[in-house]
Coordinates of C-alpha atoms and ligand atoms in Angstrom, one line a residue:
M1 CA 68.4 132.7 89.7
P2 CA 66.6 131.2 86.4
V3 CA 63.3 129.8 86.3
S4 CA 64.5 126.4 85.4
E5 CA 66.9 126.3 88.8
F6 CA 63.6 126.8 90.7
S7 CA 61.9 124.1 89.3
L8 CA 64.8 121.7 90.3
I9 CA 65.0 122.9 93.7
D10 CA 60.9 122.5 93.7
R11 CA 61.4 118.8 91.9
Y12 CA 64.3 117.6 93.8
F13 CA 64.4 119.4 97.1
A14 CA 61.3 120.8 98.2
A15 CA 59.2 117.8 96.4
H16 CA 60.6 115.5 99.1
G17 CA 57.8 114.4 101.7
L18 CA 59.1 113.8 105.2
R19 CA 57.2 116.4 107.5
R20 CA 58.4 117.3 110.6
P21 CA 55.9 119.2 113.4
D22 CA 58.7 121.3 114.5
V23 CA 59.1 122.8 111.2
A24 CA 56.7 125.8 110.8
L25 CA 57.9 126.4 107.4
G26 CA 60.4 124.7 105.3
I27 CA 61.9 125.2 101.6
G28 CA 60.0 127.6 99.5
D29 CA 60.6 131.1 101.4
D30 CA 63.4 133.2 102.2
C31 CA 63.7 131.2 105.3
A32 CA 62.8 128.4 106.9
L33 CA 60.8 128.7 110.1
L34 CA 61.8 126.2 113.2
I35 CA 60.4 125.5 116.3
P36 CA 63.3 124.0 118.7
P37 CA 62.0 122.2 121.9
A38 CA 61.4 124.4 125.1
G39 CA 64.9 124.5 126.8
C40 CA 66.9 122.1 124.8
C41 CA 70.6 123.4 123.1
L42 CA 70.5 123.6 119.1
A43 CA 73.5 121.5 118.3
V44 CA 74.6 123.3 114.7
T45 CA 77.4 121.8 112.7
L46 CA 78.3 122.4 109.0
D47 CA 80.8 120.3 106.7
T48 CA 81.6 120.7 103.1
L49 CA 82.9 118.5 100.6
V50 CA 84.9 120.2 97.4
A51 CA 85.1 118.0 94.2
D52 CA 88.8 116.6 94.1
V53 CA 89.6 117.5 97.3
H54 CA 87.1 115.3 99.3
F55 CA 86.0 113.2 96.6
F56 CA 86.3 112.8 92.8
A57 CA 84.2 114.8 91.0
A58 CA 83.2 111.1 88.7
A59 CA 81.8 109.6 92.1
D60 CA 78.9 108.0 92.3
P61 CA 76.2 111.2 93.2
E62 CA 74.4 108.6 95.3
G63 CA 77.3 107.8 97.8
L64 CA 78.0 111.8 97.6
G65 CA 74.5 112.5 98.8
H66 CA 74.7 109.9 101.3
K67 CA 78.4 111.1 102.7
A68 CA 77.9 114.6 102.7
L69 CA 74.9 113.7 105.2
A70 CA 76.6 111.2 107.2
V71 CA 79.6 113.7 108.0
N72 CA 77.5 116.1 109.6
L73 CA 75.2 113.5 111.5
S74 CA 78.2 112.1 112.6
D75 CA 79.1 115.5 114.2
L76 CA 75.8 115.4 116.0
A77 CA 76.4 111.7 117.1
A78 CA 79.5 112.9 118.6
M79 CA 78.0 115.7 120.4
G80 CA 75.1 113.4 121.5
A81 CA 72.7 115.2 119.8
T82 CA 69.3 114.3 118.5
P83 CA 69.3 115.0 114.6
A84 CA 66.6 117.5 113.2
W85 CA 67.3 119.7 110.4
A86 CA 69.5 120.4 107.5
T87 CA 70.0 122.8 105.0
L88 CA 72.2 122.4 102.0
A89 CA 74.2 124.8 99.9
L90 CA 75.0 122.9 96.2
T91 CA 77.6 124.8 93.7
L92 CA 77.3 122.7 90.5
P93 CA 79.2 123.4 87.1
R94 CA 75.8 122.6 85.5
A95 CA 72.4 121.5 86.2
D96 CA 72.6 117.8 85.2
E97 CA 69.2 116.3 86.3
D98 CA 70.8 112.4 86.7
W99 CA 73.3 113.7 89.1
L100 CA 71.2 115.3 91.1
G101 CA 68.4 112.8 91.0
R102 CA 70.8 110.3 92.4
F103 CA 72.3 112.5 94.9
C104 CA 68.8 113.0 96.4
Q105 CA 68.4 109.3 96.7
G106 CA 71.3 109.4 98.5
L107 CA 70.9 112.3 100.7
F108 CA 67.1 111.6 101.5
A109 CA 67.5 107.8 102.0
L110 CA 70.0 108.3 105.3
A111 CA 67.7 111.5 106.5
D112 CA 64.7 109.4 106.2
R113 CA 66.3 107.0 108.5
Y114 CA 67.1 109.8 111.1
G115 CA 63.7 111.5 110.6
V116 CA 66.0 114.9 109.5
Q117 CA 64.3 117.3 107.4
L118 CA 65.7 119.2 104.7
V119 CA 64.6 122.8 105.4
G120 CA 66.1 125.1 102.9
G121 CA 69.6 125.9 101.3
D122 CA 70.9 127.9 98.0
T123 CA 71.9 126.3 94.3
T124 CA 74.6 128.1 92.6
H125 CA 76.8 127.8 89.5
G126 CA 80.7 127.3 89.9
P127 CA 83.7 125.6 88.6
V128 CA 83.6 122.3 90.8
I129 CA 81.0 120.7 92.5
T130 CA 80.6 121.8 96.0
I131 CA 78.5 120.5 98.5
T132 CA 78.1 122.2 102.1
I133 CA 75.4 120.6 104.5
Q134 CA 74.5 122.4 107.9
A135 CA 72.9 120.2 110.4
H136 CA 70.9 120.6 113.6
G137 CA 70.0 118.8 116.4
F138 CA 68.9 118.7 120.0
V139 CA 70.6 118.1 123.2
P140 CA 69.5 118.7 126.9
P141 CA 71.6 121.3 128.8
G142 CA 74.3 119.6 130.5
L143 CA 74.0 115.9 128.8
A144 CA 76.5 117.4 125.5
L145 CA 79.4 115.1 124.8
R146 CA 82.3 117.7 124.8
R147 CA 85.5 117.0 124.2
D148 CA 86.9 118.9 127.3
G149 CA 85.6 116.4 129.9
A150 CA 88.1 113.5 129.9
R151 CA 89.7 112.8 133.7
P152 CA 93.0 110.7 134.5
G153 CA 91.9 107.2 135.0
D154 CA 88.8 107.3 132.2
G155 CA 88.6 104.5 130.0
V156 CA 89.2 105.4 126.1
Y157 CA 86.9 103.5 123.6
V158 CA 85.9 103.8 119.8
T159 CA 83.0 102.2 118.1
G160 CA 83.5 99.9 114.8
T161 CA 86.9 99.5 113.4
L162 CA 89.7 101.8 112.5
G163 CA 91.2 102.3 109.3
D164 CA 89.0 100.9 106.6
A165 CA 87.9 103.9 104.6
G166 CA 91.9 105.2 104.7
L167 CA 92.9 101.7 103.5
A168 CA 89.8 102.1 100.8
L169 CA 91.4 105.1 100.1
A170 CA 95.1 104.2 99.2
A171 CA 93.3 101.2 97.2
A172 CA 91.3 103.7 95.1
F173 CA 94.9 105.8 94.5
G174 CA 96.5 102.5 93.4
K175 CA 98.9 102.4 96.5
V176 CA 97.8 99.1 97.7
G177 CA 96.2 96.1 96.3
I178 CA 92.9 94.6 97.8
A179 CA 91.6 91.4 97.6
A180 CA 88.3 91.0 95.5
E181 CA 86.6 89.3 98.5
H182 CA 87.1 92.7 100.6
E183 CA 86.1 95.6 97.9
S184 CA 82.9 96.1 98.6
Y185 CA 83.2 96.1 102.3
L186 CA 85.8 98.7 101.5
R187 CA 84.2 100.8 99.6
R188 CA 81.1 100.9 101.4
R189 CA 83.7 101.9 104.7
L190 CA 84.8 105.1 102.6
E191 CA 81.7 106.0 100.7
R192 CA 78.7 105.0 102.8
P193 CA 80.1 105.9 106.5
E194 CA 77.0 105.4 109.3
P195 CA 76.7 107.9 111.7
R196 CA 77.0 106.9 115.0
I197 CA 73.7 108.4 116.0
A198 CA 72.8 106.1 118.7
Q199 CA 75.5 105.1 120.1
G200 CA 75.9 109.3 120.7
L201 CA 72.8 109.1 122.3
A202 CA 73.6 106.3 124.5
L203 CA 76.5 108.0 125.7
R204 CA 74.9 110.9 127.4
G205 CA 75.5 110.8 131.0
I206 CA 77.8 108.3 130.8
A207 CA 81.0 109.4 128.4
S208 CA 83.1 112.0 129.6
A209 CA 84.2 113.1 126.5
A210 CA 83.6 112.1 122.5
I211 CA 84.6 113.2 119.1
D212 CA 84.1 111.4 115.7
L213 CA 87.0 110.2 113.9
S214 CA 87.2 112.6 110.8
D215 CA 91.2 112.7 110.3
G216 CA 92.4 109.8 111.9
L217 CA 92.5 108.4 115.8
A218 CA 95.8 110.1 116.9
Q219 CA 94.8 113.4 115.7
D220 CA 91.1 113.6 116.8
L221 CA 91.8 111.8 120.2
G222 CA 94.9 114.6 120.4
H223 CA 91.8 117.1 120.6
I224 CA 90.2 115.8 123.4
L225 CA 93.5 115.5 125.4
E226 CA 94.4 119.1 124.7
C227 CA 90.8 120.4 125.4
S228 CA 90.8 118.4 128.3
G229 CA 94.5 119.2 129.7
Y230 CA 95.5 115.6 130.0
G231 CA 97.4 113.0 127.9
A232 CA 96.8 109.3 127.0
R233 CA 98.1 105.8 126.8
L234 CA 96.9 103.4 123.8
E235 CA 97.7 99.5 123.6
V236 CA 97.9 100.0 120.0
D237 CA 97.8 96.3 119.5
G238 CA 94.4 96.2 120.2
L239 CA 92.7 98.6 118.0
P240 CA 89.5 97.2 116.3
R241 CA 90.6 96.1 112.8
S242 CA 88.6 94.6 110.5
P243 CA 89.3 91.3 108.7
A244 CA 89.4 93.3 105.3
L245 CA 92.2 95.6 107.2
T246 CA 94.4 92.4 108.6
A247 CA 94.2 90.6 105.5
T248 CA 95.6 93.7 103.4
L249 CA 98.2 95.1 105.6
D250 CA 101.4 93.6 107.7
R251 CA 101.0 94.3 111.8
D252 CA 102.9 97.6 111.8
A253 CA 100.9 99.0 108.2
A254 CA 97.7 98.3 109.7
M255 CA 98.4 99.7 113.2
M256 CA 99.6 102.9 111.4
T257 CA 96.4 103.1 109.2
A258 CA 94.1 102.6 112.1
L259 CA 95.9 105.2 114.2
T260 CA 96.5 108.0 111.6
S261 CA 94.1 107.5 108.4
G262 CA 90.7 109.4 108.2
D263 CA 87.4 109.4 107.3
D264 CA 86.2 106.5 109.4
Y265 CA 83.3 108.8 111.4
E266 CA 83.5 106.1 114.3
L267 CA 83.1 108.0 117.6
C268 CA 86.0 107.9 120.3
F269 CA 85.2 108.5 124.1
T270 CA 85.8 108.3 127.3
V271 CA 84.4 106.9 130.3
P272 CA 85.0 106.8 134.0
P273 CA 85.7 103.6 135.8
A274 CA 82.5 103.9 137.6
G275 CA 80.7 103.9 134.1
A276 CA 82.6 100.9 133.0
A277 CA 80.3 98.0 133.5
Q278 CA 77.2 100.8 132.4
L279 CA 78.9 100.7 129.1
E280 CA 79.8 97.5 128.6
A281 CA 75.5 96.5 128.8
I282 CA 74.4 99.3 126.7
A283 CA 77.4 98.4 124.1
A284 CA 76.3 95.0 123.9
T285 CA 73.2 95.8 122.2
W286 CA 74.9 97.7 119.6
E287 CA 75.3 96.5 115.9
C288 CA 78.8 98.1 116.0
R289 CA 81.9 97.0 118.1
C290 CA 83.1 98.8 121.2
A291 CA 86.3 98.1 122.2
R292 CA 88.2 99.7 124.9
I293 CA 91.7 100.8 123.6
G294 CA 93.5 102.8 126.3
V295 CA 93.1 105.2 129.4
I296 CA 93.3 108.8 130.3
E297 CA 96.6 109.9 131.8
A298 CA 97.2 113.2 133.7
E299 CA 100.6 113.4 131.9
P300 CA 99.8 115.5 128.6
G301 CA 100.8 113.8 125.2
L302 CA 99.8 110.5 123.5
R303 CA 101.7 107.3 124.5
L304 CA 101.6 104.3 122.2
V305 CA 102.3 101.0 124.1
R306 CA 102.5 97.5 122.2
A307 CA 101.1 94.2 123.4
D308 CA 104.8 93.4 125.0
G309 CA 104.9 96.6 126.9
S310 CA 107.1 98.6 124.3
A311 CA 106.6 102.2 123.4
C312 CA 105.8 102.8 119.7
H313 CA 106.6 106.5 118.3
L314 CA 104.1 108.0 115.2
E315 CA 105.9 109.0 112.3
R316 CA 102.7 111.4 111.5
L317 CA 99.7 112.3 113.0
G318 CA 96.9 111.9 110.7
Y319 CA 95.7 113.6 108.0
D320 CA 96.3 117.7 108.3
H321 CA 94.6 119.5 105.5
F322 CA 97.3 122.0 105.4
G323 CA 100.0 119.7 106.3
Ligands
ADP1 P1 66.9 133.3 98.0 O1 67.4 134.1 96.6 O2 65.6 134.0 99.1 O3 67.8 133.0 99.2 P2 66.7 131.1 96.9 O4 66.3 131.3 95.3 O5 68.1 130.8 96.4 O6 65.9 132.3 97.6 O7 66.1 129.9 97.2 C1 64.4 129.2 97.2 C2 64.2 128.6 98.4 O8 64.3 127.2 97.9 C3 64.5 129.2 99.5 O9 63.8 128.6 100.4 C4 65.9 128.1 100.0 O10 65.9 127.9 101.1 C5 65.7 126.8 98.8 N1 67.0 126.1 98.5 C6 67.6 126.8 97.5 N2 68.5 125.8 97.4 C7 68.2 124.6 97.8 C8 68.8 123.5 98.1 N3 70.4 123.1 97.6 N4 68.5 122.4 98.9 C9 67.5 123.0 99.7 N5 66.8 124.0 99.8 C10 67.1 125.0 98.8
MG2 MG1 69.4 131.7 97.8

């Protein structure tokens, strides 16, 4: 790699201040040397964002830095893991220092809030901006929030509101008009998702299963159902929706968006009836909403029920990259 790129790495990535005692050696050698806590499981996850597939190439780099890390921290949250370290593979068409500086601002602002240290990575030239982050966290054995633990009778819950990111994306593509008063809220929901780390940690020992919502509620809850071997009934008129979503879309379009649009990065989880009161007490302290949206049933499949008890059918289930 040319000398100028070593200095870029030094200036933008190695120079950043945060130091964790469990990082024996960070950026600058052939490998980072990390000291995981004794007896803990290491939770490892990786997500890639590709220009013009996952974001507009001209998108605000600060937002990209935030989102590239946020989607990985969201996976740690959905596992009930405490975030610790990250690595970053960056492919750039050119060494644009302004872009890098702002990307790092977004990345490190979020990393610092959760005490995450960037410990290494790779920087390469390539035709389009590609951002890959691997995040590492810790979870005590037996306490991880897996997808396979839901049982009939467990309540189905979600954090926050659903469909905002999908609505923001539809607006960006000119498919729907949104009132000026909702614009900044919706853009924030798409570009600056807040990983539900505190919620994931609080759900250890309470939730029987969990997943983060990247591809839409119907599809992502479907993974819990498949892994657990059961089905669910959802009360679709009770799905938590923001004022922006309700004001923009009619009842059916809002429901479809809440059920099938991706990129919300909220948590969907299940809790046995015995834990419902404890969950309610804990969720009362959260800065985001927590809504009970349905129940796990023995019969496989997802059943959607309206407030009047009538059944409802989905035309399509979430976003499928190869669909
Ligand atoms: P090598 O050729 O041994 O893989 P590199 O030249 O790719 O080394 O990287 C030099 C050092 O800088 C390594 O410690 C690597 O982890 C770190 N590094 C490179 N790119 C990044 C990046 N985008 N973010 C964080 N660290 C990086
Ligand atoms: Mg390398």
